[in-house]
Short mmCIF file of C-alpha atoms in Angstrom, two decimals:
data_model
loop_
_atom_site.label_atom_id
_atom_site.label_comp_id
_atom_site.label_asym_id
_atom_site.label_seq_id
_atom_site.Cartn_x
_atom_site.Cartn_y
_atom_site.Cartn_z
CA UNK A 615 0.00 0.00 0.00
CA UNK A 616 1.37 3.55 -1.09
CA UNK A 617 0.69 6.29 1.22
CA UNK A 618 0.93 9.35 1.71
CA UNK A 619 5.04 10.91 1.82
CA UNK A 620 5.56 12.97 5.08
CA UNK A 621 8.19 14.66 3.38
CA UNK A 622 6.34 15.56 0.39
CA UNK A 623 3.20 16.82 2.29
CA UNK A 624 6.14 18.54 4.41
CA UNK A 625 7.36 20.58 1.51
CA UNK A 626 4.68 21.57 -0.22
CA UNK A 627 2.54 22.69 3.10
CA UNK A 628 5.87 24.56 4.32
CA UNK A 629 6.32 25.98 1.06
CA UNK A 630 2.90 26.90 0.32
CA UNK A 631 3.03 28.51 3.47
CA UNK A 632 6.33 30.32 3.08
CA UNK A 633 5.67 31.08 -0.74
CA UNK A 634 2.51 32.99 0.65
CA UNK A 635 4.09 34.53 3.33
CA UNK A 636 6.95 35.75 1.52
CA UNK A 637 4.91 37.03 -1.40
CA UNK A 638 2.64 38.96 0.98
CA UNK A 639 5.44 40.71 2.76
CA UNK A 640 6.54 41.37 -0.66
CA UNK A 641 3.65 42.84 -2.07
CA UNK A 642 3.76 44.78 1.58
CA UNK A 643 7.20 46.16 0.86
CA UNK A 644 6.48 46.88 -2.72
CA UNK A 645 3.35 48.77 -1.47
CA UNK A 646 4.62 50.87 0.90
CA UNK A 647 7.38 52.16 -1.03
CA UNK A 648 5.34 53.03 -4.15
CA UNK A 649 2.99 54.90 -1.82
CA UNK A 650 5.60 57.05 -0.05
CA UNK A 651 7.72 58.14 -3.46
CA UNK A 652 4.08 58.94 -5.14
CA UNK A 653 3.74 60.84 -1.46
CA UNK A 654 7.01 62.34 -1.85
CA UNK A 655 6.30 63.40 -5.87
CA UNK A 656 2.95 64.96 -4.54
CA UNK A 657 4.37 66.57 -1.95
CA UNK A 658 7.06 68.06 -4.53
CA UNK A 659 4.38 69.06 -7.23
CA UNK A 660 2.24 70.78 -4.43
CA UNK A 661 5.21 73.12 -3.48
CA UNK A 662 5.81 73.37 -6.66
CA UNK A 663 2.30 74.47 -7.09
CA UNK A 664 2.06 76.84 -4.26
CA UNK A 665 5.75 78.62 -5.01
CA UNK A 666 4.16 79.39 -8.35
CA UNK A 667 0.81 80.54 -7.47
CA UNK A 668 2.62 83.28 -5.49
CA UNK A 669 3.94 84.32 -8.67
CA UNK A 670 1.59 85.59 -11.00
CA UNK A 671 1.41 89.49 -10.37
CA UNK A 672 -1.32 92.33 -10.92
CA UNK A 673 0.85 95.58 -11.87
CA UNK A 674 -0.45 98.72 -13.99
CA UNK A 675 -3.38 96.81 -14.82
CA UNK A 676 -1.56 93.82 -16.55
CA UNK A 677 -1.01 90.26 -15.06
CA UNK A 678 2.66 89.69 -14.89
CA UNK A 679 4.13 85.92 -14.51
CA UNK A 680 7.10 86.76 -12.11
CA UNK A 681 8.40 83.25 -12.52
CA UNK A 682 9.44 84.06 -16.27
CA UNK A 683 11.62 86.77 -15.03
CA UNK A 684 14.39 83.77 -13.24
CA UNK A 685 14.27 81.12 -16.43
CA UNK A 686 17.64 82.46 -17.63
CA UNK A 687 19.15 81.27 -14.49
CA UNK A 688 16.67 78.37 -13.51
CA UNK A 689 17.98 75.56 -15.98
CA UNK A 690 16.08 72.80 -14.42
CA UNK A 691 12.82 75.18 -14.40
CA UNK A 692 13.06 75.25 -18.27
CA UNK A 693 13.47 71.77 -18.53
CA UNK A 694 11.87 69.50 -15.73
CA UNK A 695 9.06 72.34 -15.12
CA UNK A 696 5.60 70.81 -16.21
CA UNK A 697 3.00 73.89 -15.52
CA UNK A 698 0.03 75.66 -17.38
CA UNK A 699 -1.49 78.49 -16.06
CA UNK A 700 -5.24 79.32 -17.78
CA UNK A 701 -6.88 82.75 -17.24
CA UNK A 702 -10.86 81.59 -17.05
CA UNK A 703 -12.37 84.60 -18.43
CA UNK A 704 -10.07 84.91 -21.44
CA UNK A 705 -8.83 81.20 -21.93
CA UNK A 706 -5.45 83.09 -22.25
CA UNK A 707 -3.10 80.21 -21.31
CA UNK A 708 0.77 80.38 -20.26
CA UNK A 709 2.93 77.12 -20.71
CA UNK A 710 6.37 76.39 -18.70
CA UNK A 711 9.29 75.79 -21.30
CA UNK A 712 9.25 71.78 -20.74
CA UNK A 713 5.69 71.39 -22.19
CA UNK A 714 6.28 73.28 -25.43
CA UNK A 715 3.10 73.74 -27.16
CA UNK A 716 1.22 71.13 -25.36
CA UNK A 717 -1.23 71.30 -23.09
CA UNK A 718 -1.87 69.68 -19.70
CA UNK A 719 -5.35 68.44 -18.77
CA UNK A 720 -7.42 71.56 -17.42
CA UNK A 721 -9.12 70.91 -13.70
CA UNK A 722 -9.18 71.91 -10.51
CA UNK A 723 -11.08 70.31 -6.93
CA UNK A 724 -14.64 71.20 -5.72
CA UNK A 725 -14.45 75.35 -5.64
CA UNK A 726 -11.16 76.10 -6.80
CA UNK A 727 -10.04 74.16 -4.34
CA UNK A 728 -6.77 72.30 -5.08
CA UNK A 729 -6.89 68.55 -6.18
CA UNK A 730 -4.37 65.57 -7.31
CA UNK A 731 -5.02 63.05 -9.87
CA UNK A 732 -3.11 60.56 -12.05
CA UNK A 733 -2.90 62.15 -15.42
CA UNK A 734 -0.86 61.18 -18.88
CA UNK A 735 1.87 63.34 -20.12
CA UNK A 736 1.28 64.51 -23.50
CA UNK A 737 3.12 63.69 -26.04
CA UNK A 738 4.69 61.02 -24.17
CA UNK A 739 1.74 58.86 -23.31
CA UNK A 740 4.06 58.43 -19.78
CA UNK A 741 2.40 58.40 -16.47
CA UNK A 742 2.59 62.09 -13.95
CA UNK A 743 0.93 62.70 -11.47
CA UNK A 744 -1.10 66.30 -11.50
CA UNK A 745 -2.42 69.14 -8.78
CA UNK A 746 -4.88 71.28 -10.16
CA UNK A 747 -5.93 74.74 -8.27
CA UNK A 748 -7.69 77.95 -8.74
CA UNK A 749 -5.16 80.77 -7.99
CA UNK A 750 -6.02 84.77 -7.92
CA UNK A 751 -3.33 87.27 -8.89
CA UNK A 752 -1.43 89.32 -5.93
CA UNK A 753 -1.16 93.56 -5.64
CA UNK A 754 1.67 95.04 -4.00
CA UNK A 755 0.50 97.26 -1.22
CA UNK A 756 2.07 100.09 -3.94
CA UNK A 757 0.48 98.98 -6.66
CA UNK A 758 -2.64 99.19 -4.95
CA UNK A 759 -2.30 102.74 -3.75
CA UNK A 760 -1.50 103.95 -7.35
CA UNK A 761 -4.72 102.24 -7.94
CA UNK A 762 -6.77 104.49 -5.67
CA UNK A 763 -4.97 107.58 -6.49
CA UNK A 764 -5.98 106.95 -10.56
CA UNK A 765 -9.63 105.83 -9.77
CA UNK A 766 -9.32 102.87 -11.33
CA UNK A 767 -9.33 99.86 -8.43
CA UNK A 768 -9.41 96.03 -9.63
CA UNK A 769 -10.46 93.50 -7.07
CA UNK A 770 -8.06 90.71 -7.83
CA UNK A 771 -10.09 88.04 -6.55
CA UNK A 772 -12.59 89.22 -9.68
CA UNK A 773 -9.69 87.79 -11.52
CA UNK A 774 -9.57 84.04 -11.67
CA UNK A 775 -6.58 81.73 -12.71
CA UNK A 776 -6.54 77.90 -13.12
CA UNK A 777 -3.01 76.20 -12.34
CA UNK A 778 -2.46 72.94 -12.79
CA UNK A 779 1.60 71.69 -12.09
CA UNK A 780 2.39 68.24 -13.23
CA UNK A 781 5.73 65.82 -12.16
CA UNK A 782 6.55 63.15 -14.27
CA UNK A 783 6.49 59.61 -12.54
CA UNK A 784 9.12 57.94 -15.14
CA UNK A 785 11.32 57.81 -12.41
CA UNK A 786 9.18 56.05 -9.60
CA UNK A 787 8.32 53.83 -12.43
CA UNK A 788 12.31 52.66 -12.95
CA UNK A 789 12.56 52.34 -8.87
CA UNK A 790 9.52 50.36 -8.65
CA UNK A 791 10.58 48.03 -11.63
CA UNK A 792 13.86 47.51 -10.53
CA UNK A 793 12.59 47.13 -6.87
CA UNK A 794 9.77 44.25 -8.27
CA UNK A 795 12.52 42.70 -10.04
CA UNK A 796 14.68 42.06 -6.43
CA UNK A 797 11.72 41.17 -4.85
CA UNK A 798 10.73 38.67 -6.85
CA UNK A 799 13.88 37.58 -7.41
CA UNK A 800 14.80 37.45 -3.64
CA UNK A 801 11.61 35.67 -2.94
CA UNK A 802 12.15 32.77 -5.72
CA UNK A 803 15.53 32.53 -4.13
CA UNK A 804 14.40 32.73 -0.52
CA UNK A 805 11.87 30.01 -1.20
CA UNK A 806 14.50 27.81 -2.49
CA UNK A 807 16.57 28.05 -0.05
CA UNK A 808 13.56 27.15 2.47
CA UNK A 809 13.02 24.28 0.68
CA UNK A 810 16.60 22.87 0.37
CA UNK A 811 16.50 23.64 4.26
CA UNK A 812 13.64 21.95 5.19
CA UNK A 813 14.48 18.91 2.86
CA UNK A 814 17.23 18.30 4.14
CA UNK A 815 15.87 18.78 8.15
CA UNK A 816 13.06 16.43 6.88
CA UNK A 817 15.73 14.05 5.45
CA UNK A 818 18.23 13.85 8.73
CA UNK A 819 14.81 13.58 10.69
CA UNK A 820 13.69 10.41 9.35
CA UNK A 821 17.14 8.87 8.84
CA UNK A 822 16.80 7.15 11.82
CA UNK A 823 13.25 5.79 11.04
CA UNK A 824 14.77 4.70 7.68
CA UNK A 825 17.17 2.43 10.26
CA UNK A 826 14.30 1.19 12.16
CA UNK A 827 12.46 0.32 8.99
CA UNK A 828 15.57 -1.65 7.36
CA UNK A 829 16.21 -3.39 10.80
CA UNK A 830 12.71 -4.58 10.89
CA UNK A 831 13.27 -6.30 7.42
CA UNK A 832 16.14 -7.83 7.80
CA UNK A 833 14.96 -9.22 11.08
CA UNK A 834 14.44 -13.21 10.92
CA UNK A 835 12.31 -15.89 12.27
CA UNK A 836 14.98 -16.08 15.41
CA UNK A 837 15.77 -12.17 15.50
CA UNK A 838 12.12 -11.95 16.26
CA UNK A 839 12.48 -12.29 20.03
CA UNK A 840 14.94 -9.79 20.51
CA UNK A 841 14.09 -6.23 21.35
CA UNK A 842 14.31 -3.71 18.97
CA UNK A 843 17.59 -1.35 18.40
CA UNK A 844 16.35 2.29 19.05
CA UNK A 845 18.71 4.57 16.80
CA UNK A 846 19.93 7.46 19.50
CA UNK A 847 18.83 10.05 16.99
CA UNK A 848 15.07 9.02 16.51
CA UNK A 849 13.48 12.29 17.17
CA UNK A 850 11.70 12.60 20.45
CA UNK A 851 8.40 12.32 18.89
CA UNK A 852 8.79 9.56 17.17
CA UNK A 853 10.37 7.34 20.38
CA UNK A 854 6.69 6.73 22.08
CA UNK A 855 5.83 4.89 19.00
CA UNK A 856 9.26 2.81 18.85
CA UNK A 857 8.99 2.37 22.41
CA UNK A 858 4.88 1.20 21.56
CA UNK A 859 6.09 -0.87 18.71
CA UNK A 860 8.58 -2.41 20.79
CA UNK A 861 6.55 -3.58 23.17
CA UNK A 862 3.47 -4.80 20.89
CA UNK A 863 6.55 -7.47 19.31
CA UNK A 864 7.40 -8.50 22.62
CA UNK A 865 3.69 -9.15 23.36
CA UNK A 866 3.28 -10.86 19.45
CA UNK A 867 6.53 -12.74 19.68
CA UNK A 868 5.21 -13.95 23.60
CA UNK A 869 1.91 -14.88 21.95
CA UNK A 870 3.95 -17.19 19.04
CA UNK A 871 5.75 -18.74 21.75
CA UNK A 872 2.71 -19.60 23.69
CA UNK A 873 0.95 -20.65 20.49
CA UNK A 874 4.02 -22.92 19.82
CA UNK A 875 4.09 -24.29 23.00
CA UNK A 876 0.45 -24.92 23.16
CA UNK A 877 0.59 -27.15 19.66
CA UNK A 878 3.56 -29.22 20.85
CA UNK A 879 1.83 -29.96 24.09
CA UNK A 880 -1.49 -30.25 22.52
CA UNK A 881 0.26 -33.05 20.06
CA UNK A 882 2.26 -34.13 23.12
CA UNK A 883 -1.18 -34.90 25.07
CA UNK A 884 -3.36 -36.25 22.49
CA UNK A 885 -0.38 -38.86 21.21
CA UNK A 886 0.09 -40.67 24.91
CA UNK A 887 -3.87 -41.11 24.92
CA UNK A 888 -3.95 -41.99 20.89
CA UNK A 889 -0.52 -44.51 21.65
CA UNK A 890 -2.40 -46.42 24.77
CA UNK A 891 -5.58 -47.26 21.97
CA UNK A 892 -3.47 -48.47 19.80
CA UNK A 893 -1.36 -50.21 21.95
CA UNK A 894 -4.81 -52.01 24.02
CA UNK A 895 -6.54 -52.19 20.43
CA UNK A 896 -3.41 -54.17 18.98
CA UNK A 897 -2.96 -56.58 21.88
CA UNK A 898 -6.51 -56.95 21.84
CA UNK A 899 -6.21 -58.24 18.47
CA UNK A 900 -2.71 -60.06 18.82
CA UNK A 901 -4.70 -63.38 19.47
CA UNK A 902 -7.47 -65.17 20.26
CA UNK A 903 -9.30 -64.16 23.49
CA UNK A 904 -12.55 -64.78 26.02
CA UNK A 905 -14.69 -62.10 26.16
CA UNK A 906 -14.15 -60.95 29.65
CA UNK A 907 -10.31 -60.36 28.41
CA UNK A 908 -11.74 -58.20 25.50
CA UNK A 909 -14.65 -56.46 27.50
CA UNK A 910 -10.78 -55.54 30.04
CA UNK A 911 -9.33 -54.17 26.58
CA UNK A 912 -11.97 -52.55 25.62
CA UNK A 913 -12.59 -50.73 29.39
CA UNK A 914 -9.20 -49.46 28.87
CA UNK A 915 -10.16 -47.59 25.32
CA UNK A 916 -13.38 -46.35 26.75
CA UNK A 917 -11.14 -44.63 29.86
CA UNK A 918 -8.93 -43.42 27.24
CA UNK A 919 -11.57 -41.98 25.40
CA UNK A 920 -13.04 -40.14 28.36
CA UNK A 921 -9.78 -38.92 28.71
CA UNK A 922 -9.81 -37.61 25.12
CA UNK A 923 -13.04 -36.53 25.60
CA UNK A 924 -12.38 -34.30 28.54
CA UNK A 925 -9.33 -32.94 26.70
CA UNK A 926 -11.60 -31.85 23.63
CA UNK A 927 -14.19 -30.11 26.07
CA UNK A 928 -11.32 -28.41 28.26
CA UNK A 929 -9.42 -26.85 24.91
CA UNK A 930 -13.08 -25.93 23.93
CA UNK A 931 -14.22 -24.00 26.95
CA UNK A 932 -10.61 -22.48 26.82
CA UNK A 933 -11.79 -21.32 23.40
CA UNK A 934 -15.13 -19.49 24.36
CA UNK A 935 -14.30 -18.02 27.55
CA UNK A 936 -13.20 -14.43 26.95
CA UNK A 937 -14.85 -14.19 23.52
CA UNK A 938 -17.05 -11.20 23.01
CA UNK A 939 -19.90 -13.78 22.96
CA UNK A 940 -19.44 -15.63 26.13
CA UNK A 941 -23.01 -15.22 27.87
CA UNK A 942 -21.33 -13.69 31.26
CA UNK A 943 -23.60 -12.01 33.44
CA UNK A 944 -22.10 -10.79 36.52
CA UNK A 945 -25.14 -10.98 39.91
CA UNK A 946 -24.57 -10.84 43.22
CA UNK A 947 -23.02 -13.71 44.48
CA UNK A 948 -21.97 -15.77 47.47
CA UNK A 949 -19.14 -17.02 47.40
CA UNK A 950 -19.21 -19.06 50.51
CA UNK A 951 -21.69 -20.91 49.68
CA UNK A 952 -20.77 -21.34 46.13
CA UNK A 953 -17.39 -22.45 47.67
CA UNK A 954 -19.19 -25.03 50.41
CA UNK A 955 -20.88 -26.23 47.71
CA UNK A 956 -18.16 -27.17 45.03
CA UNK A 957 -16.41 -28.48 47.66
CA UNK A 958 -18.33 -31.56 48.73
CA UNK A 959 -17.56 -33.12 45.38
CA UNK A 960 -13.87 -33.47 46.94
CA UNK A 961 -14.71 -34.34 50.43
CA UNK A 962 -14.14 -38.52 49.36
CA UNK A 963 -10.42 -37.27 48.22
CA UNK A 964 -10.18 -35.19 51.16
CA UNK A 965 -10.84 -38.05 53.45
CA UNK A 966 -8.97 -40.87 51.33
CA UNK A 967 -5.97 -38.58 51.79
CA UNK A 968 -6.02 -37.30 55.08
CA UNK A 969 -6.58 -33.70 53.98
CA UNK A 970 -7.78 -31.06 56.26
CA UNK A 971 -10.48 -28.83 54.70
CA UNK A 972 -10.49 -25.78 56.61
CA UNK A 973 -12.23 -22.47 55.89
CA UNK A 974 -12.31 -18.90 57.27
CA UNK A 975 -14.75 -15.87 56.15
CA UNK A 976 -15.38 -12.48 57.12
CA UNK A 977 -18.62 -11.06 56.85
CA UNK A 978 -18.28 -8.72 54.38
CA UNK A 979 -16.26 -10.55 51.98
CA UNK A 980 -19.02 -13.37 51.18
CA UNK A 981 -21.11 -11.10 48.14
CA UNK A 982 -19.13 -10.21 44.91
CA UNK A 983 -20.53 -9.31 41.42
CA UNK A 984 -19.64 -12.33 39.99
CA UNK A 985 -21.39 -15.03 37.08
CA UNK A 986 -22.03 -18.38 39.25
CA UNK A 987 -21.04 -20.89 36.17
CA UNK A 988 -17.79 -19.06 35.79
CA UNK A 989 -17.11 -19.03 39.83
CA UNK A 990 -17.66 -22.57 39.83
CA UNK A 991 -15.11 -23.10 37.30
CA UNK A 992 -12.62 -21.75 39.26
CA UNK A 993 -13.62 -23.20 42.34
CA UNK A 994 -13.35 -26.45 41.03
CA UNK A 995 -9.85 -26.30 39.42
CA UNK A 996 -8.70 -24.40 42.40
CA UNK A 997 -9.93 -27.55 44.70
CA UNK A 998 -9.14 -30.30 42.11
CA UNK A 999 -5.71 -28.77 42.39
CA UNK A 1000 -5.05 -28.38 46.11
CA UNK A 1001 -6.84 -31.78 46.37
CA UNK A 1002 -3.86 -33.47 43.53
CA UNK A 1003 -1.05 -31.90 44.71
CA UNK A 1004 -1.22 -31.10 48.44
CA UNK A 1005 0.72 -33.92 50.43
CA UNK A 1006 -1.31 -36.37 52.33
CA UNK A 1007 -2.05 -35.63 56.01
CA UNK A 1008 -1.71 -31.76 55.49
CA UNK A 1009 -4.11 -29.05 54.95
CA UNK A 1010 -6.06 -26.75 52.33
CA UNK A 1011 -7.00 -23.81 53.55
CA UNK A 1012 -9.77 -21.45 52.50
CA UNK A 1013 -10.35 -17.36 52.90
CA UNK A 1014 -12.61 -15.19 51.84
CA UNK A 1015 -11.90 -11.27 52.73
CA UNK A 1016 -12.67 -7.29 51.32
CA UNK A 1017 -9.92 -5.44 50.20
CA UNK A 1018 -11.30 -2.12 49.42
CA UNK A 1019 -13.87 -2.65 46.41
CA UNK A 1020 -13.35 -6.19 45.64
CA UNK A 1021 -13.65 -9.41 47.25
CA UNK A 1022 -10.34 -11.97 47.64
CA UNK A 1023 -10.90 -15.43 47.73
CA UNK A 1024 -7.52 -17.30 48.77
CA UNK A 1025 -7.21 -21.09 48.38
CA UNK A 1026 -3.40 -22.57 49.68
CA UNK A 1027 -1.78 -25.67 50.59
CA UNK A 1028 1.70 -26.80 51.23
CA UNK A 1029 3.66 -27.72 48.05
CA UNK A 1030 7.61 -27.12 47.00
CA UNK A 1031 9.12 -25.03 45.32
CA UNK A 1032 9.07 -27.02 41.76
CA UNK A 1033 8.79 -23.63 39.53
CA UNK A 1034 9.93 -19.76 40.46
CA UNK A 1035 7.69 -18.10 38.07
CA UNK A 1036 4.30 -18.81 38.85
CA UNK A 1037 2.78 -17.22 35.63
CA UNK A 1038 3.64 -20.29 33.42
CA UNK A 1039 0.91 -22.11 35.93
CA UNK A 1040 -1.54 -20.91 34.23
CA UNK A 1041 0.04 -21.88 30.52
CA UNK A 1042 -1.86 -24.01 28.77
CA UNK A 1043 -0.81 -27.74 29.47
CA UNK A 1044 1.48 -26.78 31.81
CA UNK A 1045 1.80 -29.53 34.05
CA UNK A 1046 4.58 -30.55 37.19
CA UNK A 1047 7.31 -32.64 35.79
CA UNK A 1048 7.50 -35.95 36.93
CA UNK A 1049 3.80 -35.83 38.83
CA UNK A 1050 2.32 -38.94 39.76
CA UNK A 1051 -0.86 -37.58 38.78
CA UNK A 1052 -0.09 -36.63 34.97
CA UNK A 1053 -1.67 -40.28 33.84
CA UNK A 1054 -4.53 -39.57 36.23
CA UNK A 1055 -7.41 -36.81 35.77
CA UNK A 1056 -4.80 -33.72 35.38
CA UNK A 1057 -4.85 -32.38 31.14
CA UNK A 1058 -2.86 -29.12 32.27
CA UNK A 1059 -5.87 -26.66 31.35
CA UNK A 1060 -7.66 -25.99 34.77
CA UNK A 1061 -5.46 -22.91 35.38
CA UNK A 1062 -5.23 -21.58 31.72
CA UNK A 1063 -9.14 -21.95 31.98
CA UNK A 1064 -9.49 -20.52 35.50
CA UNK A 1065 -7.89 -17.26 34.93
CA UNK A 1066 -9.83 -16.95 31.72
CA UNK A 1067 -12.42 -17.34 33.04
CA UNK A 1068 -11.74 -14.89 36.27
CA UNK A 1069 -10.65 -12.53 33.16
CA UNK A 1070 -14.33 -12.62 31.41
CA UNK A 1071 -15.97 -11.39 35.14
CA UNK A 1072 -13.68 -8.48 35.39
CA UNK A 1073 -11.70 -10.37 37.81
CA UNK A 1074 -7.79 -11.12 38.66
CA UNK A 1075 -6.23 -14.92 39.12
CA UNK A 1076 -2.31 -14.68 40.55
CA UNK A 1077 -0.50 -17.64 42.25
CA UNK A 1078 2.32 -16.71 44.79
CA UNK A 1079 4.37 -18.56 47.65
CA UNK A 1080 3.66 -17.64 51.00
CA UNK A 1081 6.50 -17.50 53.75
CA UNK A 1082 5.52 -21.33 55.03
CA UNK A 1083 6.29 -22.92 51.37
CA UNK A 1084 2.76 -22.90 51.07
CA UNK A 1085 1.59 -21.88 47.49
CA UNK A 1086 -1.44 -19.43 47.65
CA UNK A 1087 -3.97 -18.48 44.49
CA UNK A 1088 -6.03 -15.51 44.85
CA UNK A 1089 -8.93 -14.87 42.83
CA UNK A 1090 -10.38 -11.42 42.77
CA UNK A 1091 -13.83 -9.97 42.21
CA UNK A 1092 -15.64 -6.83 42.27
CA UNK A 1093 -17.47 -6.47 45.48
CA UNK A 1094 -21.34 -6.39 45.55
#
């Protein structure tokens, strides 16, 4: 199956991202810049604008254009200088030297007042930018008193003048081209860079998963049950997983074994019982016999096959307990009594063998939330157990306590020390080694089928030694 790359979906997110970031604060930059020289050419042409509408003169009844008076010394006046001045009751119009005998685009704001727009340059077709005003001639305080003394007063403000000043933006337009060049420039290169970067971050980050992944393929059948080799630079968030992964082998590789050891002694158990017919079956047949000889033989096969039988029944109940199907309904149970009650099925074995039965309860450690078919399950193997393996003239002894929120129920009797780890008690087929009672009753599944069976009520089955070399298994329910 083909997923999805982490290192692909790395790169592209990151430099979708990055690409967007970078091309906003580029567009920012670019922005900001155009707006303050286009600030800086409008504050120029409005200067411009009001230096020269300080310069057009009312003297012996004539407007004079004092500006025309400095062009012999103003070079960059006569050449740079893009105004018009328009009288509006005459349409007389005056031109600065730069426009020749073109005209600039006639307006002014709301009034008179004074107003900037974007306007073309003719001629050029190039883009300026434009402030158009209505301006009113000055009088010299002289000029005015001839005025009076001749009779003949004009009211400048009767006469009206529209100025519009223009600055060419040719240059703003070569910064701002050479400035979107860098940008974009810096910002391809930028977001190359990021990438390389976070390729190769991405690349030394999964290096070490690249180990893990190659060790887990060249691991064989027999490398299976050893742990795995952490690399020292798996990155920190990746070492809960190995750590996880780790531990889910152990637990597979644990269930393989048990599954291993559960077919060998599975074969080992059914070919003893299978050998023994065969064996009874072909001496049976070796020769002629009376029938009380063959109903003997044949007594012998149907033991055997009660043997089998059991067997079958034990591996099946193994089978269904703990399945999500199991019928399991924990009540309210006494254990007690359920206890008393299993146990009179091993009071002739008891007796025979010189066992003491003893058992001690407290009060409130008799009622547990517990399913009575799957109690006496355990109560059985529990006794059948203590009732094999205790020695003769000793004593089984039986408890029944609260600890906290659940109920204990304690069964022990005096046995040695023939195994350290009690957890492989409850293998299946686990039997003692060299027991006098493996050709008896004992198929090695009671336990394995006990603590399943504690497992499916929500309860806990553990085996331990006590201090006396007494061996002690404690089953534990919920309280009622």
């Amino acid at each position: 199956m083909s997923g999805a790359s982490i290192r692909r979906a790395l790169l592209v997110r990151c430099g979708i991202g990055i690409g967007f970031l970078l091309c906003c604060l580029s567009v920012g930059i670019y922005l900001t810049v155009r707006h303050g020289l286009y600030r800086e050419l409008d504050a120029s042409i409005e200067q411009t604008a009001a230096l020269l509408s300080n310069q057009v003169e009312l003297e012996e009844g004539k407007i004079t254009f004092e500006w025309q008076e400095g062009l012999g010394t103003n070079s960059k006046l006569i050449h740079e200088g893009l105004f018009q001045f328009w009288e509006d009751a005459s349409g007389v119009t005056t031109r600065s030297p730069g426009l020749g005998s073109r005209n600039l685009p006639k307006f002014t704001g709301p009034g008179g007042a004074p107003e900037l727009r974007d306007i073309e340059l003719p001629g050029t077709h190039r883009h300026a930018r434009a402030i158009g005003m209505r301006i009113h001639p000055f009088v010299i305080p002289e000029e005015m008193e001839r005025m009076k003394a001749s009779g003949t007063v004009v009211d400048p403000k009767t006469i009206n003048y529209t100025l519009v000043v223009a600055g060419d933006a040719k240059s703003i337009h070569r910064v701002l081209a050479r400035m979107r060049w860098i940008l974009g420039t810096g910002t391809v290169l930028m977001l190359a860079m990021v990438f390389i970067l976070i390729d190769r971050a991405i690349r030394v980050s999964l290096k070490p998963i690249r180990k893990l992944t190659q060790q887990m393929r060249d691991r064989t059948g027999r490398q299976l049950y050893s742990e795995l080799d952490l690399p020292e630079s798996l990155p920190s968030e990746l070492t809960g997983l190995a750590a996880s992964f780790g531990s889910l082998l152990k637990r597979v590789t644990a269930t393989r074994r048990r599954e291993r050891d559960f077919i060998r002694h599975t074969a080992h158990e059914l070919r003893t019982p299978i050998a023994g017919l065969r064996a009874t079956t072909d001496l049976a047949l070796s020769q002629k016999r009376s029938a009380d000889e063959y109903e003997r033989h044949l007594e012998t096969c149907r033991k055997t096959a009660e043997q089998l039988g059991e067997l079958v029944k034990r591996l099946s109940a193994l089978a269904r307990i703990g399945q999500a199907s199991s019928a399991v309904h924990p009540t309210p149970l006494d254990l007690v009594a359920t206890m008393d009650d299993c146990a009179t099925s091993f009071e002739g074995v008891f007796h025979r063998r010189k066992i003491r039965f003893v058992r001690h309860a407290e009060e409130n450690g008799r009622l547990a939330l517990a399913d009575a078919a799957m109690v006496r399950i355990v109560f059985n193997n529990l006794l059948d157990n203590a009732a094999s393996y205790a020695p003769d003239e000793s004593q089984v002894e039986v408890g029944f306590r609260r600890v906290g929120d659940r109920c204990e129920v304690v069964v022990s009797n005096p046995a040695e020390r023939f195994v350290e780890d009690l957890d492989t008690l409850f293998e299946p087929l686990f039997r003692r080694e060299a027991s006098r009672h493996d050709a008896e009753s004992h198929l090695g599944i009671g336990l394995t089928l006990s603590q399943e069976a504690a497992r499916s009520m929500g309860g806990v089955l553990e085996a331990r030694w006590s201090g006396d070399d007494r061996i002690e298994f404690v089953l534990s329910l919920a309280a009622a």
